[in-house]
Short mmCIF file of C-alpha atoms and ligand atoms in Angstrom, two decimals:
data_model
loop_
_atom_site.label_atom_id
_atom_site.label_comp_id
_atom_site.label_asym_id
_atom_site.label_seq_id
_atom_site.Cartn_x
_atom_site.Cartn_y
_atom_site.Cartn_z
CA UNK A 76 0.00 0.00 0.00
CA UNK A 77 0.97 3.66 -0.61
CA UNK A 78 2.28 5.24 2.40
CA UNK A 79 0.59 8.62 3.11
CA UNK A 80 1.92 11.80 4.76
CA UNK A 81 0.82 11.24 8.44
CA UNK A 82 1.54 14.75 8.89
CA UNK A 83 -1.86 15.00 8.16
CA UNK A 84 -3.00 12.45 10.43
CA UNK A 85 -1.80 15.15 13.34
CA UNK A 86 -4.36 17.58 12.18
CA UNK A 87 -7.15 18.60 14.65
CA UNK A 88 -10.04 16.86 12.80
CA UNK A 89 -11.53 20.32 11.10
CA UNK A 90 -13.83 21.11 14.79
CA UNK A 91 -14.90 24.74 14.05
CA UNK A 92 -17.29 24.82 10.89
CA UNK A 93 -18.15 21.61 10.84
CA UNK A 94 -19.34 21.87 14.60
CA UNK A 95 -21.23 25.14 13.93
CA UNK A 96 -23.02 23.08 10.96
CA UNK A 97 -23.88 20.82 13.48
CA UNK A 98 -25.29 22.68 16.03
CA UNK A 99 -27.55 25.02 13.09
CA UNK A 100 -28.76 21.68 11.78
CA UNK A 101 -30.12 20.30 15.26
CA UNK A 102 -31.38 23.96 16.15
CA UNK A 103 -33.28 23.66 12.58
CA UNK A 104 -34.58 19.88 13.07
CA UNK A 105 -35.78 21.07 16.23
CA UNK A 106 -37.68 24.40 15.46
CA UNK A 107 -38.88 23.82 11.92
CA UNK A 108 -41.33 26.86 11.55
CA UNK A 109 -38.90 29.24 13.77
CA UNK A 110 -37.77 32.38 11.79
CA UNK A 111 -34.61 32.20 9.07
CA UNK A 112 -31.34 31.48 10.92
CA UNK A 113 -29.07 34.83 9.72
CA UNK A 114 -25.68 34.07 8.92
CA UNK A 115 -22.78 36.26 10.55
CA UNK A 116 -20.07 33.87 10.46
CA UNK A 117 -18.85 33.57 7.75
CA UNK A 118 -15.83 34.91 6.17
CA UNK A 119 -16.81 35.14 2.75
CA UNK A 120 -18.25 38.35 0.76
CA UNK A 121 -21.91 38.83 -0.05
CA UNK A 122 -22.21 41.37 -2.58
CA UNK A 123 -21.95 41.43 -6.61
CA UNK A 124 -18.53 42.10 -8.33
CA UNK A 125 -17.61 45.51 -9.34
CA UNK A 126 -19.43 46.37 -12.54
CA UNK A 127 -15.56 47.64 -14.22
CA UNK A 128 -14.35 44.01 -13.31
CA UNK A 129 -17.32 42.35 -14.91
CA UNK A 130 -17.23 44.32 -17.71
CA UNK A 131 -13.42 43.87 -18.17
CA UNK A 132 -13.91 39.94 -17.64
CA UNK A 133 -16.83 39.90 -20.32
CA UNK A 134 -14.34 42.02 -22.45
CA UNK A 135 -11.30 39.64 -22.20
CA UNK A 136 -13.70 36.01 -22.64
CA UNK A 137 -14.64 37.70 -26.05
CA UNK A 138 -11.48 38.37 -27.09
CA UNK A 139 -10.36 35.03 -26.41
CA UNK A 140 -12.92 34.26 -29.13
CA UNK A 141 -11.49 35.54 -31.27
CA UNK A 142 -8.10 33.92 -33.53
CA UNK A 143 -6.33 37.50 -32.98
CA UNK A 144 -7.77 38.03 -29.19
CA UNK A 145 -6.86 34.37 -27.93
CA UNK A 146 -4.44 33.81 -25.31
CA UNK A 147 -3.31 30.15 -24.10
CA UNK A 148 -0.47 29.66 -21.19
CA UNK A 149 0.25 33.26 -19.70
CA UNK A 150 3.48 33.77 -17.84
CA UNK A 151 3.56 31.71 -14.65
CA UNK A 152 4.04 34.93 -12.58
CA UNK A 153 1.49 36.61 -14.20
CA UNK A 154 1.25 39.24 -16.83
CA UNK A 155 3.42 42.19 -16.95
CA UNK A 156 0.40 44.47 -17.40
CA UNK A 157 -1.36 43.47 -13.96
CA UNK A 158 2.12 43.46 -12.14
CA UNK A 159 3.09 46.76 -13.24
CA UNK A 160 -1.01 48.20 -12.30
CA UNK A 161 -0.61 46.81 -8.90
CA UNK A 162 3.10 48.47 -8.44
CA UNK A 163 1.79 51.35 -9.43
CA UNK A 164 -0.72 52.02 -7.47
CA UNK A 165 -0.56 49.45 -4.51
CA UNK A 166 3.29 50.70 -3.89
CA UNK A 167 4.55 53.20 -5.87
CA UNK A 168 1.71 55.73 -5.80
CA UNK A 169 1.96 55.22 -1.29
CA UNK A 170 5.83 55.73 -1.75
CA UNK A 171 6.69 52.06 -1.02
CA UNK A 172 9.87 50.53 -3.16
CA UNK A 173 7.82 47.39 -4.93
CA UNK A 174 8.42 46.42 -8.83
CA UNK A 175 6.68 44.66 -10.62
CA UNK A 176 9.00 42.03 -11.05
CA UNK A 177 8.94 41.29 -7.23
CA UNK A 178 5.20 40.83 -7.57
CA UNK A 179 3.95 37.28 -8.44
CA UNK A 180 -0.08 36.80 -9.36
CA UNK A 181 -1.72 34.18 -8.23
CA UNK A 182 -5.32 32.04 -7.69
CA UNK A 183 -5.40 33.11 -3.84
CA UNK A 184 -3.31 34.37 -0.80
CA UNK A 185 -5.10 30.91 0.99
CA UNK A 186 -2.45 29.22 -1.57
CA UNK A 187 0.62 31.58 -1.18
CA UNK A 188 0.27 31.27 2.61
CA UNK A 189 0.47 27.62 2.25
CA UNK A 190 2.63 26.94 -1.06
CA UNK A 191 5.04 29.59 0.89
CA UNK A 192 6.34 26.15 3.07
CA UNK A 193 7.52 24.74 0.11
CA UNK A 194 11.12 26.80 -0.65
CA UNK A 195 11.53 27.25 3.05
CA UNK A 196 13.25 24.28 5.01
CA UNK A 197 12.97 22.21 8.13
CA UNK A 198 13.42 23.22 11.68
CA UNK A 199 12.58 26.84 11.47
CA UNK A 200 11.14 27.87 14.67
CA UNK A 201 7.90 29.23 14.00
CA UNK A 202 5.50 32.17 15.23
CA UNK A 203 1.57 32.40 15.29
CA UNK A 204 -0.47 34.27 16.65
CA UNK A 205 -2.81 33.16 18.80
CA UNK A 206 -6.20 33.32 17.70
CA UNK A 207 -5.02 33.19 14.31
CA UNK A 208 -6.55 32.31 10.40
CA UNK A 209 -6.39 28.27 10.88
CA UNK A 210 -4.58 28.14 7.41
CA UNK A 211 -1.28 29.20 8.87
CA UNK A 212 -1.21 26.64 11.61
CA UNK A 213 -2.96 23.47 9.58
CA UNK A 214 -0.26 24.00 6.22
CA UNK A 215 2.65 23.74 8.74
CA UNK A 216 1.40 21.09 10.53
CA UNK A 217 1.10 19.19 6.97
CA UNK A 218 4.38 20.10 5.88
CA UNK A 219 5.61 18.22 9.25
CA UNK A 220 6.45 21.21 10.93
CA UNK A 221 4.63 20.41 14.47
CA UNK A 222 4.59 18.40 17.06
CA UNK A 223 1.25 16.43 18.13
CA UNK A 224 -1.76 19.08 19.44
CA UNK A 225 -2.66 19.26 23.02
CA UNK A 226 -6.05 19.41 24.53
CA UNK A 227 -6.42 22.89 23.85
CA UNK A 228 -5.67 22.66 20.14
CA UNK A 229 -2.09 23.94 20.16
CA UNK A 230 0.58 21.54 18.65
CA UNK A 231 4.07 21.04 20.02
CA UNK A 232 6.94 23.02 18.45
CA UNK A 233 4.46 26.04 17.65
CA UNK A 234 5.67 29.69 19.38
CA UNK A 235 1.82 30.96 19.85
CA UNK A 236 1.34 34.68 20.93
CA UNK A 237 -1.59 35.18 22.72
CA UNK A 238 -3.71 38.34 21.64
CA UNK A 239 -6.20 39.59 24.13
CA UNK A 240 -7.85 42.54 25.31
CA UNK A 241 -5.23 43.10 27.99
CA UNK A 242 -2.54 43.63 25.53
CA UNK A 243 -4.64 45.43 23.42
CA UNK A 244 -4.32 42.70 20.45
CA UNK A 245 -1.37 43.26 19.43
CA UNK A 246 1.51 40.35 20.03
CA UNK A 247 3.92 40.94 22.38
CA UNK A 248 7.83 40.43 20.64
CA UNK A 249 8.98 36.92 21.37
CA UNK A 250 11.65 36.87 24.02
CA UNK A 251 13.45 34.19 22.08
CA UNK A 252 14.62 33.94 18.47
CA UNK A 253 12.40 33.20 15.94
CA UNK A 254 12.77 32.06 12.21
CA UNK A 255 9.28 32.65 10.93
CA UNK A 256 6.08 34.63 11.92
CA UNK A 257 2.98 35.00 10.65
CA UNK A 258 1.54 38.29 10.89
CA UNK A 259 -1.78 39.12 9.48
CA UNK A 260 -3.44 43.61 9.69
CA UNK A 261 -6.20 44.44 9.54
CA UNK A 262 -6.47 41.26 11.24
CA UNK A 263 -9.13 37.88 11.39
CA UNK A 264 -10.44 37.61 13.36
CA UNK A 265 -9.96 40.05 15.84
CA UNK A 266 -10.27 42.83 13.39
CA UNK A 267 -7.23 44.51 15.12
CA UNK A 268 -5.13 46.88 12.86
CA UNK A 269 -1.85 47.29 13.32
CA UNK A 270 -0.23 51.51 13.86
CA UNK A 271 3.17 51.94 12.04
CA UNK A 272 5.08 51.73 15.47
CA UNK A 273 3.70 47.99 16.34
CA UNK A 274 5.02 46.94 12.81
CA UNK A 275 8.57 49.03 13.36
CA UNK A 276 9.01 47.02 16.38
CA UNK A 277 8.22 43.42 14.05
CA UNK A 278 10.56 44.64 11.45
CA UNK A 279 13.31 45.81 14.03
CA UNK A 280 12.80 42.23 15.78
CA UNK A 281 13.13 40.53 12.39
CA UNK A 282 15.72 42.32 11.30
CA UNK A 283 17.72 41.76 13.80
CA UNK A 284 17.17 38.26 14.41
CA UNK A 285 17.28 37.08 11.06
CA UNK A 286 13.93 36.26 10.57
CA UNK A 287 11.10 36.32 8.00
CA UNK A 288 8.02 37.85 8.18
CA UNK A 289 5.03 36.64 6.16
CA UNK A 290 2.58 39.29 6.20
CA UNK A 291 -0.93 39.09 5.12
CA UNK A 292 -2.11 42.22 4.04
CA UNK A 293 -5.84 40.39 2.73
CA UNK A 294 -8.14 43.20 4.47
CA UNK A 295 -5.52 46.24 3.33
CA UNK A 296 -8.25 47.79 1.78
CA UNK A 297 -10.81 48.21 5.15
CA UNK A 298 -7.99 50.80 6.24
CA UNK A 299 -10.16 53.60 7.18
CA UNK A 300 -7.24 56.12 8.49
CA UNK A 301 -4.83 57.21 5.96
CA UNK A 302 -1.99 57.24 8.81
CA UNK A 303 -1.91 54.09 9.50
CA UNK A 304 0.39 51.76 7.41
CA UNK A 305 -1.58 49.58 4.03
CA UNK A 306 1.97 47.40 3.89
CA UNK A 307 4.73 46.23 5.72
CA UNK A 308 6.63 48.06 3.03
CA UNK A 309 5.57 51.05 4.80
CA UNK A 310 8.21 50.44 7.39
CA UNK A 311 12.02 50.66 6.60
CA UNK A 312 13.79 47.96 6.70
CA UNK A 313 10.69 45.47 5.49
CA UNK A 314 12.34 44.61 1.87
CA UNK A 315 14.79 42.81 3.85
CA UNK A 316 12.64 40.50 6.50
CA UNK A 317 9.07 40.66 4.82
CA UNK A 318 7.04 39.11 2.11
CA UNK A 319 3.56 40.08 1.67
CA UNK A 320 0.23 38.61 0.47
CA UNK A 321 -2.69 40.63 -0.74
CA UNK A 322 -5.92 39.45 -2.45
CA UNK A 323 -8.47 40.79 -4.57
CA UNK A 324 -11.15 38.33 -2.63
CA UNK A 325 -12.22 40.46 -0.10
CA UNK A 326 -11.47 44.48 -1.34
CA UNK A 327 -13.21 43.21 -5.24
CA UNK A 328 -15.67 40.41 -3.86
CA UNK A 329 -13.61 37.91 -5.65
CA UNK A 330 -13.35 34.69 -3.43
CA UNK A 331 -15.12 32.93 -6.43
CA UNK A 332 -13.28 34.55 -8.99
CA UNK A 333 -9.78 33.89 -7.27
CA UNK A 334 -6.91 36.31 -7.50
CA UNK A 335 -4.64 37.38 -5.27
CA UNK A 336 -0.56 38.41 -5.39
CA UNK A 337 2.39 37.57 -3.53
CA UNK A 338 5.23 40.39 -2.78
CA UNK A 339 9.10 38.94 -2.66
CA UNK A 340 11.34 41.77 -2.83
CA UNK A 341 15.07 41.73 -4.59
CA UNK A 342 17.60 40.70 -2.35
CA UNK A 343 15.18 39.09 0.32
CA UNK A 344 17.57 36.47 1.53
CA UNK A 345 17.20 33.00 3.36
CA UNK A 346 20.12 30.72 4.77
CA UNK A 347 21.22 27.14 2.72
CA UNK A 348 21.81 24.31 4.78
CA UNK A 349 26.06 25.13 4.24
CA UNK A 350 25.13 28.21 5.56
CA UNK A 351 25.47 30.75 2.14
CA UNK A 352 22.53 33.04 1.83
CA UNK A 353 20.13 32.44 -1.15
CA UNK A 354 17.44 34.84 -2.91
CA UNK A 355 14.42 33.95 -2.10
CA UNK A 356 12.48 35.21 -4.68
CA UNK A 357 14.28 33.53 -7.20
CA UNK A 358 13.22 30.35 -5.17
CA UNK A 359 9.77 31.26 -5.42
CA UNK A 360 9.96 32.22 -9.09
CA UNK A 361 11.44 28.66 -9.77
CA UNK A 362 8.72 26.74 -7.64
CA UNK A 363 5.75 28.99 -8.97
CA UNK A 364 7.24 27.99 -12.51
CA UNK A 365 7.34 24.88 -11.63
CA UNK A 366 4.17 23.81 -9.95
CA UNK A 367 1.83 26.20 -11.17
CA UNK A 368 0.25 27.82 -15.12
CA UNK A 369 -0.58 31.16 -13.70
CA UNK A 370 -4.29 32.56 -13.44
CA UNK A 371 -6.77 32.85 -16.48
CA UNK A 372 -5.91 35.99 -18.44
CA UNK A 373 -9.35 36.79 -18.12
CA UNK A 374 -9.57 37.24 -14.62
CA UNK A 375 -6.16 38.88 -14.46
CA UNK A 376 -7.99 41.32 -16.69
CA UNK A 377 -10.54 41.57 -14.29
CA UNK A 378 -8.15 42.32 -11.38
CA UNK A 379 -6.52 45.15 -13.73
CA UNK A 380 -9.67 46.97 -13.64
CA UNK A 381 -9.75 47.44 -9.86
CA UNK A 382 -7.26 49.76 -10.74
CA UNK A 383 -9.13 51.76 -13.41
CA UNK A 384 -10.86 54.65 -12.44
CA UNK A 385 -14.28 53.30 -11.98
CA UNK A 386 -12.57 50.11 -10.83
CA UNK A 387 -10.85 52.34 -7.31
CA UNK A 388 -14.70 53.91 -7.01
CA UNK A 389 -16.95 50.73 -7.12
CA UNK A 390 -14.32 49.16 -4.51
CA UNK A 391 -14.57 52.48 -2.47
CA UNK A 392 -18.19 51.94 -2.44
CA UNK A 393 -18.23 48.35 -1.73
CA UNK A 394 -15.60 48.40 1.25
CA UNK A 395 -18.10 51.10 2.57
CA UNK A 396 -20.44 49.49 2.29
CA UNK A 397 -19.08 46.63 4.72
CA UNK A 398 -17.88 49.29 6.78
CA UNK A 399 -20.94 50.80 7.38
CA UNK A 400 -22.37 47.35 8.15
CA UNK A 401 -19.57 46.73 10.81
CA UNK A 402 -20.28 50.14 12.30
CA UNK A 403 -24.26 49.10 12.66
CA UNK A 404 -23.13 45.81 14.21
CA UNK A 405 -20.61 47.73 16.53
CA UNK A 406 -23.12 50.16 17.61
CA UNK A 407 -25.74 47.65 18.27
CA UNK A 408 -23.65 45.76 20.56
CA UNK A 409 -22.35 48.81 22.63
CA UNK A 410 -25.89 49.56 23.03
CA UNK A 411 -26.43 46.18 24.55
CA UNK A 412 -23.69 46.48 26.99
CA UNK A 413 -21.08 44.52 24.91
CA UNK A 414 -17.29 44.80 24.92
CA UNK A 415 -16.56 45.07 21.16
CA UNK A 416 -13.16 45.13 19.43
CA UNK A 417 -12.24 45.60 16.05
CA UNK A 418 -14.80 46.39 13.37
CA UNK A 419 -13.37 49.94 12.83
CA UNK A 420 -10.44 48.90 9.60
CA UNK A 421 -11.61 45.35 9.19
CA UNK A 422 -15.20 43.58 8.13
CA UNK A 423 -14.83 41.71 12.04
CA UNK A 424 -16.34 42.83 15.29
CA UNK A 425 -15.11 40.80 18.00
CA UNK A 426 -16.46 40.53 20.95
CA UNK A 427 -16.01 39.83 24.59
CA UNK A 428 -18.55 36.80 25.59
CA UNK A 429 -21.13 38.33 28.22
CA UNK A 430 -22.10 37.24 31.52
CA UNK A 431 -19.83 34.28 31.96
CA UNK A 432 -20.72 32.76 28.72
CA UNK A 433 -17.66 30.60 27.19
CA UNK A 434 -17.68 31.14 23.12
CA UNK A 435 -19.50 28.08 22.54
CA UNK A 436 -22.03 29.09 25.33
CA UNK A 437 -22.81 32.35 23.39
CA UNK A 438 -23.22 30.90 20.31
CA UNK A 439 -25.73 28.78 21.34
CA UNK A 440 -27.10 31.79 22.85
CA UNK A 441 -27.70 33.70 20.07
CA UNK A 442 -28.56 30.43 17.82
CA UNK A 443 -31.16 30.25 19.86
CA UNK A 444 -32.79 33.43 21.14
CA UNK A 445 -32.11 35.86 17.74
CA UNK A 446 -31.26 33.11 15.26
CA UNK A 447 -28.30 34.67 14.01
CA UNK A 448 -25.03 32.24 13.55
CA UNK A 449 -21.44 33.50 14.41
CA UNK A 450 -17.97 32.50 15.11
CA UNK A 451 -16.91 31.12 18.38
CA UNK A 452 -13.36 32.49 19.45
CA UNK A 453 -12.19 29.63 20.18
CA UNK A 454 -12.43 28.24 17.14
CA UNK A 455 -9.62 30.14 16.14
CA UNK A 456 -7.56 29.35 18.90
CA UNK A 457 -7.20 28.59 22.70
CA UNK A 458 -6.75 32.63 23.63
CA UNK A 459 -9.81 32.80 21.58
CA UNK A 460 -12.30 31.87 24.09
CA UNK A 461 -14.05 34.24 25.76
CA UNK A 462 -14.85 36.07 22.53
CA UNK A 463 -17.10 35.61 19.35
CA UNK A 464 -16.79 37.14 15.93
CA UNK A 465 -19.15 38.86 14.00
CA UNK A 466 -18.67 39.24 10.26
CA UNK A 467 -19.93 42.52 8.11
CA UNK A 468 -20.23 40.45 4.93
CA UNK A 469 -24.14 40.52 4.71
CA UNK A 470 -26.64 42.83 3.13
CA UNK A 471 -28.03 45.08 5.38
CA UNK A 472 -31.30 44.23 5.30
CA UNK A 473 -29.81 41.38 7.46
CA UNK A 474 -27.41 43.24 9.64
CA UNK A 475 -30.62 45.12 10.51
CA UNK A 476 -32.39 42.52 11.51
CA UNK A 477 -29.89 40.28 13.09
CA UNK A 478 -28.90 43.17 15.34
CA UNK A 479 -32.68 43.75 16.27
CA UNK A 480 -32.67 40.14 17.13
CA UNK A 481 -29.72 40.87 19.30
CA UNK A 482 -31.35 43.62 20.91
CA UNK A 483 -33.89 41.45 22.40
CA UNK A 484 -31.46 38.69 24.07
CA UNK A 485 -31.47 38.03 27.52
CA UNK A 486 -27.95 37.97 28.01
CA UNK A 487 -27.82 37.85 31.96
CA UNK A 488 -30.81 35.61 32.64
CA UNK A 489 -29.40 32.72 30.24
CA UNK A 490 -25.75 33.00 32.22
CA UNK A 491 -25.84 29.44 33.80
CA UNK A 492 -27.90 27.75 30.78
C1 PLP B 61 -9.95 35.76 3.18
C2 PLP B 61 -8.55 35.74 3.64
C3 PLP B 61 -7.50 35.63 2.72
C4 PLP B 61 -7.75 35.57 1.24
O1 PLP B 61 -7.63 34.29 0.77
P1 PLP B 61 -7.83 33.98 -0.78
O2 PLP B 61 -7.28 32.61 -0.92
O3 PLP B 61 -7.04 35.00 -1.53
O4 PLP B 61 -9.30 34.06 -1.08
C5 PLP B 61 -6.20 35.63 3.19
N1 PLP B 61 -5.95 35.73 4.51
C6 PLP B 61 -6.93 35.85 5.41
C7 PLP B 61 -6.58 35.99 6.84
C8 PLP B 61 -8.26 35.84 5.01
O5 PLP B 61 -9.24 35.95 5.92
#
């Protein structure tokens, strides 16, 4: 028999979603003719692409039509025309050193974040935070880069830094050395953003202890305050300790459509096993040529026109849009006495579990008295408990009425239930 990678046999069997399906589908067999559950937990976007991006998309499948308008394999890394749009006016245009040669298109910054393991070597000590996006954790653990998990759902040889309310959510600098941390602003789930000195003091620590920072910039665009910084290549110093992932899935609604990009500047060195320092961009050049065909030219047309005039307006529009919903949902929950977090640059509002509630305990709470499904906390990881996360990816006609539904829990009375 084929032997199999029993990495993944150390994986937490996927508990978070599947559980929540669980618990909707007994609350449904139970209470048949009770009102329409509203969904606020999930991560993904609700509203129609960006009329330029359709248009451009529709544009581009006709060409290929056509014998002079056809396009088979693109380059692997993308096409120069996209790379140069998004160096433009990503980096360039904010004053950030990024060319488009350092930029490398892909199907999704899920991908990068995982396909990332594969130039990088054994026995790196890594960083997460703690709660984190599961995808960091679970594509290290495959690659064989963990111990077992615990009871708690941490495995062994993972550095976890807890994020809370006490330090404000932000991670505190490892007092060891570290080879590799993820960091993720405007953050899931805690919707935390990060100010320019918390990321001075991750590229200072990086820089002087050799290590690399993956950054994932996916939620870049729910930056509501111009000050703060939209890339890691904001700080000095960066080019030399960071790569960084952005996405068109969340700031152009295209999770379906899949696009995203992958930032590995010049001269952005790792260590060989005989100890000589290698580029690792030409590392990831050779394994993206390798392993993958690049994205369809048509939807790399359609990310190009997120850059187009009426491409940077419909996005403005549509990341207001969330925003305002994430403001409703933030006020609503103030009103009610909550402790919310977040919610202000990011499409989460995270919350502090009421009354004694655990995550799971609220959940059910509001499963059950408003209908309305979120995200337990600790579903994203041990220090998560004790909160819940609310996503603005809805139409508002069901922000409204999920938060009215809110408005008339009992938090209190349901405390020991
Ligand atoms: C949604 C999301 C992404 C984007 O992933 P894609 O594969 O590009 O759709 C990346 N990181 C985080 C933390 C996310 O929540």
């Amino acid at each position: 028999m084929v032997l199999v990678n029993s990495n993944y046999l150390k994986l937490k069997a996927g508990y978070l979603f599947p559980e929540i399906s669980r618990r909707v589908q007994a609350f449904s067999t139970a209470h048949p003719g009770d009102a329409q559950l509203i969904r606020l937990g999930i991560g993904d976007v609700t509203e129609p692409l960006p009329a330029a991006c359709c248009e451009a998309m529709t544009r581009a499948v006709e060409e290929m039509g056509t014998r002079e308008g056809f396009h088979g394999y693109g380059p692997e890394q993308g096409y120069d025309w996209l790379r140069e749009a998004i160096a433009a006016n990503d980096y360039r245009s904010r004053g950030c050193d990024v060319s488009a040669e350092e930029i490398f298109i892909s199907d999704g910054s899920k991908c990068d974040s995982s396909n990332i393991l594969d130039i990088l070597g054994e026995g790196n000590r890594i960083a997460i935070t703690d709660p984190v996006y599961p995808v960091y954790v679970d594509t290290n653990v495959m690659a064989g880069h963990t111990g077992e998990v615990d009871a708690s759902g941490r495995y062994g040889g993972l550095t976890y830094l807890p994020l809370d309310a006490e330090n404000g959510f932000e991670a505190p600098l490892p007092g060891e050395k570290l080879d590799l941390i993820y960091l993720c602003f405007p953050n899931n789930p805690t919707g935390a953003v990060a100010s320019r000195d918390q990321l001075k003091r991750w590229v200072d620590y990086a820089l002087a202890n050799d290590a690399l920072i993956c950054f994932d910039a996916a939620y870049e665009a729910f930056i509501q305050d111009a000050a703060l910084p939209r890339s890691i290549y904001d700080i000095e110093g960066a080019r030399q300790c960071a790569i960084e992932l952005r996405s068109f899935s969340k700031n152009a609604g295209f999770t379906g459509i899949r696009c995203a990009f992958a930032v590995v500047p010049r001269g952005l060195k790792g260590r060989a096993s005989d100890g000589s320092a290698v580029e690792l961009r030409t590392l990831w050049k050779r394994r993206q040529s390798t392993k993958f065909n690049g994205v369809s030219y048509v939807v790399q047309r359609g990310a190009e026109a997120v850059y187009s005039e009426p491409g940077k307006a419909q996005i403005r529009a549509l990341i207001s849009f969330y925003m305002d919903n994430a403001a409703i949902i933030r006020r609503a929950l103030t009103a009610q006495g909550l402790t919310v977090f977040g919610g202000e640059h990011a499409p989460y509002v995270w919350l502090r579990t009421p009354a004694g509630l655990d995550s799971w305990g609220f959940f059910d709470l509001l499963l059950h008295q408003a209908h309305v499904v979120g995200t337990p906390g600790s579903g994203f990881g041990a220090a998560g408990e004790g909160y819940f996360r609310l996503s603005a990816f809805n139409s508002r006609a069901n922000v409204e009425n999920a938060m009215a539904r809110i408005a008339r829990c009992d938090f209190a009375g349901s405390a020991a239930a």
